[in-house]
CSV table of C-alpha atoms in Angstrom, one decimal:
chain,number,residue,atom,x,y,z
A,296,MET,CA,0.0,0.0,0.1
A,297,MET,CA,1.2,3.5,-0.8
A,298,HIS,CA,0.1,6.9,0.3
A,299,VAL,CA,1.8,8.5,-2.7
A,300,ASP,CA,0.8,8.0,-6.4
A,301,TRP,CA,2.9,5.5,-8.4
A,302,ASP,CA,3.4,8.4,-10.8
A,303,TRP,CA,4.7,10.8,-8.0
A,304,ILE,CA,8.3,11.4,-8.1
A,305,LYS,CA,10.0,8.2,-7.3
A,306,GLN,CA,10.5,7.7,-3.6
A,307,ARG,CA,11.3,4.9,-1.2
A,308,PRO,CA,8.0,2.9,-1.5
A,309,HIS,CA,8.5,2.8,-5.4
A,310,PHE,CA,12.1,1.5,-5.2
A,311,ILE,CA,11.4,-1.1,-2.4
A,312,ALA,CA,8.3,-2.3,-4.3
A,313,GLU,CA,10.5,-2.9,-7.4
A,314,GLU,CA,13.2,-4.7,-5.5
A,315,LEU,CA,10.8,-6.9,-3.5
A,316,SER,CA,9.2,-7.9,-6.8
A,317,HIS,CA,12.3,-10.0,-7.5
A,318,PHE,CA,11.1,-12.2,-4.6
A,319,PHE,CA,7.3,-11.7,-4.4
A,320,ASP,CA,4.4,-11.1,-6.6
A,321,VAL,CA,3.8,-7.3,-5.6
A,322,GLN,CA,0.5,-5.7,-5.9
A,323,VAL,CA,0.7,-2.0,-5.3
A,324,PHE,CA,-2.3,0.0,-4.2
A,325,CYS,CA,-1.6,3.7,-4.3
A,326,ARG,CA,-3.7,6.8,-3.7
A,327,THR,CA,-4.3,8.9,-6.9
A,328,TYR,CA,-2.8,12.5,-6.8
A,329,PRO,CA,-3.9,15.6,-8.8
A,330,SER,CA,-2.4,15.3,-12.4
A,331,SER,CA,-0.7,18.7,-12.1
A,332,LEU,CA,1.7,17.1,-9.5
A,333,LEU,CA,2.5,13.9,-11.4
A,334,ILE,CA,5.0,12.7,-13.9
A,335,LYS,CA,3.5,13.1,-17.4
A,336,ALA,CA,4.5,9.5,-18.2
A,337,SER,CA,4.1,6.7,-15.9
A,338,HIS,CA,7.2,5.1,-14.1
A,339,LYS,CA,8.3,2.0,-15.8
A,340,THR,CA,8.9,-0.8,-13.3
A,341,LYS,CA,12.1,-2.9,-13.4
A,342,THR,CA,10.2,-6.2,-13.5
A,343,ASN,CA,6.8,-7.5,-14.6
A,344,ASN,CA,6.0,-8.6,-11.1
A,345,VAL,CA,4.7,-5.1,-10.0
A,346,ASN,CA,1.1,-4.5,-10.7
A,347,VAL,CA,-0.2,-1.1,-9.8
A,348,HIS,CA,-3.7,-0.3,-8.7
A,349,HIS,CA,-4.9,3.3,-8.1
A,350,PHE,CA,-7.5,4.1,-5.5
A,351,TYR,CA,-9.4,7.5,-5.3
A,352,THR,CA,-10.3,9.6,-2.4
A,353,LEU,CA,-12.7,12.5,-2.1
A,354,PRO,CA,-11.0,15.9,-2.0
A,355,PHE,CA,-10.1,17.4,1.4
A,356,CYS,CA,-9.6,13.8,2.6
A,357,PHE,CA,-7.9,15.0,5.7
A,358,LYS,CA,-11.1,16.7,7.0
A,359,LYS,CA,-13.2,14.8,9.6
A,360,GLY,CA,-16.3,14.3,7.6
A,361,ILE,CA,-14.6,13.4,4.4
A,362,TYR,CA,-12.1,11.2,6.2
A,363,TRP,CA,-14.9,8.9,7.5
A,364,ILE,CA,-16.6,8.7,4.0
A,365,ASN,CA,-13.2,7.8,2.5
A,366,LYS,CA,-12.7,5.2,5.2
A,367,PHE,CA,-16.1,3.5,4.7
A,368,TYR,CA,-15.5,3.2,0.9
A,369,LEU,CA,-11.9,2.1,1.1
A,370,LYS,CA,-12.7,-0.6,3.7
A,371,VAL,CA,-15.0,-2.2,1.2
A,372,TYR,CA,-12.5,-1.6,-1.6
A,373,PHE,CA,-9.6,-3.3,0.2
A,374,TRP,CA,-11.9,-6.1,1.6
A,375,TYR,CA,-12.5,-7.0,-2.0
A,376,PHE,CA,-8.9,-6.9,-3.3
A,377,LEU,CA,-7.3,-8.5,-0.1
A,378,LYS,CA,-9.9,-11.4,-0.6
A,379,LYS,CA,-8.9,-11.6,-4.2
A,380,TYR,CA,-5.1,-11.7,-3.8
A,381,ASN,CA,-4.8,-13.1,-0.3
A,382,PRO,CA,-1.4,-11.5,0.4
A,383,GLU,CA,1.3,-13.1,2.5
A,384,PHE,CA,2.4,-9.7,3.7
A,385,LEU,CA,0.9,-6.2,3.9
A,386,TRP,CA,3.5,-3.3,3.5
A,387,ILE,CA,2.2,-0.1,5.1
A,388,PRO,CA,4.2,3.1,4.9
A,389,PHE,CA,1.6,5.5,6.3
A,390,PRO,CA,-0.4,4.9,9.6
A,391,THR,CA,-3.9,5.9,8.5
A,392,LEU,CA,-3.7,3.4,5.6
A,393,TYR,CA,-4.1,0.7,8.3
A,394,GLU,CA,-7.7,1.9,8.9
A,395,TYR,CA,-8.8,0.4,5.6
A,396,ILE,CA,-7.7,-3.1,6.5
A,397,PRO,CA,-10.5,-5.6,7.5
A,398,LYS,CA,-9.9,-7.4,10.8
A,399,LYS,CA,-7.9,-10.4,9.7
A,400,LYS,CA,-4.6,-11.8,10.7
A,401,TYR,CA,-2.1,-10.5,8.1
A,402,LYS,CA,1.7,-10.2,8.4
A,403,ILE,CA,2.1,-6.5,8.7
A,404,VAL,CA,5.2,-4.5,7.8
A,405,TYR,CA,5.3,-0.9,9.0
A,406,ASP,CA,7.8,1.1,7.0
A,407,CYS,CA,8.1,4.4,8.9
A,408,MET,CA,9.8,6.8,6.5
A,409,ASP,CA,8.8,10.3,8.1
A,410,ASP,CA,7.7,11.8,11.3
A,411,TYR,CA,4.2,12.1,9.9
A,412,THR,CA,2.6,14.4,12.5
A,413,GLU,CA,5.0,17.1,11.7
A,414,PHE,CA,3.7,17.6,8.2
A,415,GLY,CA,1.3,20.3,9.3
A,416,PHE,CA,-2.0,18.5,9.2
A,417,ASP,CA,-4.8,19.8,11.3
A,418,LYS,CA,-5.3,18.6,14.9
A,419,TYR,CA,-8.0,16.0,14.0
A,420,TYR,CA,-6.0,14.3,11.4
A,421,ASN,CA,-2.8,14.3,13.6
A,422,GLU,CA,-4.8,12.5,16.3
A,423,ARG,CA,-6.0,9.9,13.7
A,424,ILE,CA,-2.3,9.4,12.6
A,425,LYS,CA,-1.3,8.9,16.4
A,426,LYS,CA,-4.0,6.4,17.0
A,427,CYS,CA,-3.4,4.4,13.8
A,428,GLU,CA,0.2,4.3,14.4
A,429,GLU,CA,-0.1,2.9,17.8
A,430,LYS,CA,-2.4,0.1,16.5
A,431,LEU,CA,-0.1,-0.5,13.5
A,432,ILE,CA,2.9,-0.7,15.9
A,433,ASN,CA,1.1,-3.3,18.0
A,434,ASP,CA,0.0,-5.5,15.1
A,435,SER,CA,3.2,-5.3,13.0
A,436,LEU,CA,5.4,-8.3,12.5
A,437,VAL,CA,8.4,-6.0,11.9
A,438,ILE,CA,9.0,-2.2,11.9
A,439,PHE,CA,11.5,-0.5,9.6
A,440,THR,CA,12.6,3.1,9.9
A,441,SER,CA,14.4,5.1,7.3
A,442,SER,CA,16.5,7.1,9.9
A,443,GLU,CA,18.1,6.8,13.2
A,444,ASN,CA,16.0,9.7,14.5
A,445,LEU,CA,12.7,7.9,13.7
A,446,TYR,CA,14.1,4.8,15.3
A,447,LYS,CA,14.8,6.9,18.3
A,448,LYS,CA,11.4,8.5,18.5
A,449,LEU,CA,9.4,5.3,18.0
A,450,ASN,CA,11.5,3.7,20.8
A,451,GLU,CA,10.8,6.5,23.1
A,452,LYS,CA,7.0,6.2,22.5
A,453,TYR,CA,6.6,2.4,22.2
A,454,TYR,CA,9.6,0.7,23.6
A,455,ALA,CA,7.8,-2.1,25.3
A,456,LYS,CA,5.9,-3.1,22.1
A,457,ILE,CA,8.6,-2.7,19.6
A,458,LYS,CA,12.1,-3.5,21.2
A,459,ASP,CA,12.4,-6.8,19.5
A,460,LYS,CA,11.0,-5.9,16.0
A,461,ILE,CA,12.4,-2.6,14.9
A,462,LEU,CA,15.4,-1.7,12.9
A,463,VAL,CA,16.8,1.0,10.7
A,464,VAL,CA,16.9,0.4,6.9
A,465,ARG,CA,18.2,3.6,5.4
A,466,ASN,CA,17.4,5.1,2.0
A,467,ALA,CA,19.6,4.4,-1.1
A,468,PHE,CA,20.0,5.0,-4.7
A,469,ASP,CA,18.6,3.1,-7.6
A,470,GLY,CA,21.7,0.9,-8.3
A,471,LEU,CA,22.6,2.2,-11.7
A,472,VAL,CA,26.1,3.9,-11.2
A,473,LEU,CA,26.2,6.7,-13.8
A,474,ASN,CA,29.3,6.8,-16.1
A,475,ASN,CA,29.8,10.5,-16.1
A,476,GLU,CA,32.6,13.0,-16.1
A,477,ILE,CA,32.7,16.6,-14.8
A,478,GLU,CA,33.3,19.1,-17.6
A,479,GLU,CA,35.2,22.2,-16.7
A,480,LYS,CA,32.8,25.3,-16.6
A,481,LYS,CA,33.2,28.2,-18.8
A,482,ARG,CA,33.3,31.4,-16.6
A,483,ASP,CA,31.3,33.5,-19.1
A,484,THR,CA,28.1,31.6,-18.2
A,485,LYS,CA,26.0,31.5,-15.0
A,486,PHE,CA,26.6,28.6,-12.6
A,487,LYS,CA,23.5,26.4,-12.3
A,488,ILE,CA,22.7,25.0,-8.9
A,489,GLY,CA,20.1,22.2,-9.0
A,490,TYR,CA,17.5,20.7,-6.6
A,491,VAL,CA,15.6,17.4,-7.3
A,492,GLY,CA,12.5,16.5,-5.1
A,493,THR,CA,9.2,17.9,-3.8
A,494,VAL,CA,9.1,21.7,-3.8
A,495,SER,CA,7.2,22.7,-0.8
A,496,SER,CA,7.3,24.9,2.3
A,497,TRP,CA,10.4,23.1,3.7
A,498,ILE,CA,12.6,24.9,1.0
A,499,ASP,CA,14.2,28.1,2.4
A,500,PHE,CA,13.5,30.4,-0.5
A,501,GLU,CA,14.2,33.5,1.5
A,502,LEU,CA,17.7,32.4,2.1
A,503,LEU,CA,18.2,31.5,-1.6
A,504,GLU,CA,17.0,34.9,-2.6
A,505,ARG,CA,19.6,36.6,-0.4
A,506,THR,CA,22.3,34.5,-2.0
A,507,LEU,CA,21.1,35.7,-5.4
A,508,GLU,CA,21.5,39.2,-4.4
A,509,HIS,CA,25.0,38.5,-3.3
A,510,PHE,CA,26.1,36.4,-6.1
A,511,LYS,CA,25.0,37.5,-9.6
A,512,GLU,CA,26.7,34.6,-11.4
A,513,ILE,CA,24.4,31.6,-10.0
A,514,GLU,CA,20.9,30.5,-10.6
A,515,TYR,CA,18.8,27.8,-9.0
A,516,HIS,CA,17.0,25.2,-11.0
A,517,PHE,CA,14.1,23.1,-9.2
A,518,ILE,CA,13.0,19.7,-10.6
A,519,GLY,CA,10.0,18.3,-9.0
A,520,PRO,CA,6.3,18.8,-8.2
A,521,VAL,CA,5.6,22.4,-7.1
A,522,TYR,CA,3.1,22.7,-4.2
A,523,PRO,CA,0.6,25.7,-4.3
A,524,GLU,CA,2.2,27.5,-1.4
A,525,VAL,CA,5.4,27.7,-3.5
A,526,SER,CA,3.8,28.4,-6.9
A,527,GLU,CA,2.0,31.5,-5.4
A,528,LEU,CA,5.2,33.1,-4.4
A,529,THR,CA,6.9,35.9,-6.3
A,530,LEU,CA,10.4,34.9,-6.6
A,531,ASN,CA,13.7,36.0,-8.2
A,532,GLU,CA,13.7,35.2,-11.9
A,533,ARG,CA,17.0,33.2,-11.3
A,534,ILE,CA,14.9,30.7,-9.4
A,535,ILE,CA,13.6,28.4,-12.2
A,536,PHE,CA,11.1,25.6,-11.9
A,537,HIS,CA,11.0,22.7,-14.3
A,538,GLY,CA,8.2,20.6,-12.9
A,539,PRO,CA,8.3,16.7,-12.2
A,540,VAL,CA,10.5,14.7,-14.5
A,541,GLU,CA,10.6,10.8,-14.9
A,542,HIS,CA,13.3,9.4,-12.7
A,543,GLU,CA,15.0,7.7,-15.7
A,544,LYS,CA,15.4,11.1,-17.4
A,545,LEU,CA,16.6,13.0,-14.4
A,546,TYR,CA,20.3,12.9,-15.2
A,547,SER,CA,19.7,14.3,-18.7
A,548,PHE,CA,18.3,17.5,-16.8
A,549,VAL,CA,21.0,17.8,-14.2
A,550,LYS,CA,24.1,16.8,-16.2
A,551,ASP,CA,24.9,20.4,-17.1
A,552,TYR,CA,24.4,21.7,-13.6
A,553,ASP,CA,27.4,22.8,-11.6
A,554,CYS,CA,26.2,21.8,-8.3
A,555,MET,CA,23.3,20.2,-6.4
A,556,ILE,CA,21.7,21.7,-3.3
A,557,MET,CA,19.3,20.6,-0.4
A,558,PRO,CA,18.3,24.1,1.1
A,559,PHE,CA,15.8,22.8,3.8
A,560,LYS,CA,14.5,24.9,6.7
A,561,LEU,CA,15.3,22.8,9.7
A,562,SER,CA,12.3,21.4,11.7
A,563,ASP,CA,11.3,18.3,13.6
A,564,LEU,CA,10.1,16.9,10.2
A,565,ILE,CA,13.5,17.4,8.6
A,566,PHE,CA,15.5,16.0,11.6
A,567,SER,CA,14.0,12.6,10.9
A,568,VAL,CA,14.8,12.6,7.1
A,569,ASP,CA,17.3,10.4,5.4
A,570,PRO,CA,17.3,12.3,2.1
A,571,VAL,CA,17.1,10.0,-1.1
A,572,LYS,CA,18.3,13.0,-2.9
A,573,LEU,CA,21.8,13.1,-1.3
A,574,TYR,CA,22.4,9.5,-2.6
A,575,GLU,CA,21.2,10.5,-5.9
A,576,TYR,CA,23.4,13.7,-6.0
A,577,ILE,CA,26.5,11.7,-5.3
A,578,ASN,CA,25.6,9.4,-8.2
A,579,TYR,CA,25.4,12.6,-10.4
A,580,ASN,CA,29.0,13.2,-9.6
A,581,LYS,CA,28.4,16.8,-8.7
A,582,PRO,CA,29.5,19.1,-5.9
A,583,ILE,CA,26.8,19.1,-3.2
A,584,ILE,CA,25.6,21.7,-0.8
A,585,SER,CA,23.2,21.1,2.1
A,586,ILE,CA,21.9,22.3,5.3
A,587,PHE,CA,23.5,20.3,8.2
A,588,TYR,CA,21.6,18.3,10.8
A,589,ASP,CA,22.8,15.2,12.7
A,590,GLU,CA,21.0,12.5,10.8
A,591,ILE,CA,23.1,13.3,7.6
A,592,ASN,CA,26.5,13.9,9.3
A,593,ARG,CA,27.8,10.6,7.7
A,594,PHE,CA,27.7,12.5,4.3
A,595,SER,CA,30.4,14.8,5.4
A,596,PRO,CA,33.0,13.4,3.0
A,597,TYR,CA,30.7,14.3,0.0
A,598,VAL,CA,28.7,17.4,1.0
A,599,ASN,CA,29.6,21.0,1.7
A,600,PHE,CA,27.4,21.7,4.8
A,601,TYR,CA,26.2,24.9,6.2
A,602,SER,CA,24.5,25.7,9.4
A,603,ASP,CA,23.3,29.3,8.8
A,604,GLU,CA,23.3,32.1,6.2
A,605,SER,CA,26.9,33.3,6.7
A,606,GLU,CA,28.2,29.7,6.3
A,607,LEU,CA,26.2,29.3,3.0
A,608,MET,CA,27.6,32.5,1.7
A,609,GLU,CA,31.0,31.3,2.5
A,610,VAL,CA,30.5,27.9,1.0
A,611,LEU,CA,29.1,29.6,-2.3
A,612,LYS,CA,32.0,32.1,-2.4
A,613,ASN,CA,34.6,29.4,-2.2
A,614,LEU,CA,32.9,27.1,-4.8
A,615,ILE,CA,32.5,30.0,-7.2
A,616,ILE,CA,36.2,31.0,-6.9
A,617,GLN,CA,37.3,27.4,-7.4
A,618,ASN,CA,35.0,26.7,-10.3
A,619,PHE,CA,32.8,24.3,-8.2
A,620,PRO,CA,35.1,21.5,-7.2
A,621,LYS,CA,33.8,18.3,-5.7
A,622,LYS,CA,34.9,17.1,-2.2
A,623,TYR,CA,35.2,13.4,-3.2
A,624,SER,CA,37.0,11.5,-5.9
A,625,ASN,CA,35.2,9.1,-8.4
A,626,GLU,CA,36.7,6.2,-6.5
A,627,GLU,CA,35.2,7.3,-3.2
A,628,ARG,CA,31.9,8.0,-5.1
A,629,ILE,CA,31.8,4.4,-6.5
A,630,GLU,CA,32.7,2.8,-3.2
A,631,PHE,CA,29.8,4.7,-1.5
A,632,LEU,CA,27.2,3.9,-4.1
A,633,GLU,CA,28.1,0.2,-4.2
A,634,LYS,CA,27.3,0.0,-0.5
A,635,ASN,CA,24.1,2.0,-0.7
A,636,THR,CA,21.8,0.4,-3.3
A,637,TRP,CA,18.1,-0.5,-2.9
A,638,SER,CA,19.2,-4.0,-3.6
A,639,ASN,CA,21.3,-4.0,-0.5
A,640,ARG,CA,18.5,-2.4,1.6
A,641,VAL,CA,16.0,-5.1,0.5
A,642,SER,CA,18.4,-7.8,1.4
A,643,GLN,CA,18.4,-6.4,4.9
A,644,ILE,CA,14.5,-6.4,4.8
A,645,LEU,CA,14.4,-10.0,3.5
A,646,GLU,CA,16.3,-11.2,6.5
A,647,HIS,CA,13.4,-10.2,8.6
A,648,LEU,CA,10.6,-11.4,6.3
A,649,MET,CA,11.7,-14.9,5.2
């Protein structure tokens, strides 16, 4: 089950479903998103063993009345399909999905990939998330978290229930190591700094705009779905949005970029994120800039970190002067990537399923 559309930008649930399909017949049930946020062409799966089913919810599905209507309809929907496919395992990455499951003993896997109550939902929906997560925790055969911070938080809340069935399975990259070389940049053109991922309120656009005032030779390019709270902003013309792009075509967009960036605003939500994009950025063989927080300290050999505005200004100044060098060698890049594939992660998962 997925709380994101299969045609959403490719994330942890997509990659894990594809890798698990080498060992299981995988039926993916995913919520349909508005078409404006989706990839224009559907993701191609790596095997023929992933079958994708879309389910629909009424608009404003987080509101109390609509939530209960959706719950009633989806319980019937999943009763039918679970009876049809009779799965050995149910993979659930978002707590409220568990409300749609009929009362029957399934082998439940809870894959906790975010601190869900920090997304800014209203009070009612946050309470539903908490109640569903507690029940999901109690009923799960095994619990995976994508970060150490999530592991710590779940242990603090549910230690007695989960102490023997929880482990960290971090994010990764898709396994195809790109054969790419960095070309020297001509100084008579602007330096392009790229971001790949969801473009929402967690991007620090105010900080980026101040860097553009200071450095006239840079521009920012954003690839990914743009949420309304961002699309309504009036931003510097050197902040350019390209919309969502198929995962297989991403490198053709970023290959001419001089640097990649992860300019998040720090929050409790971000502190629990193990960003897929940092793994992908390393595969792109580009210099990388990112806000620092403890969860991603292990990326230090590859990433130019900053903690505040003055540090970001200093990082940019040095990179511009030096024509945007990388911190890491190609050998270090390949060694890192070989250890951090989705195939390796699913091998960890299988040890606890088989």
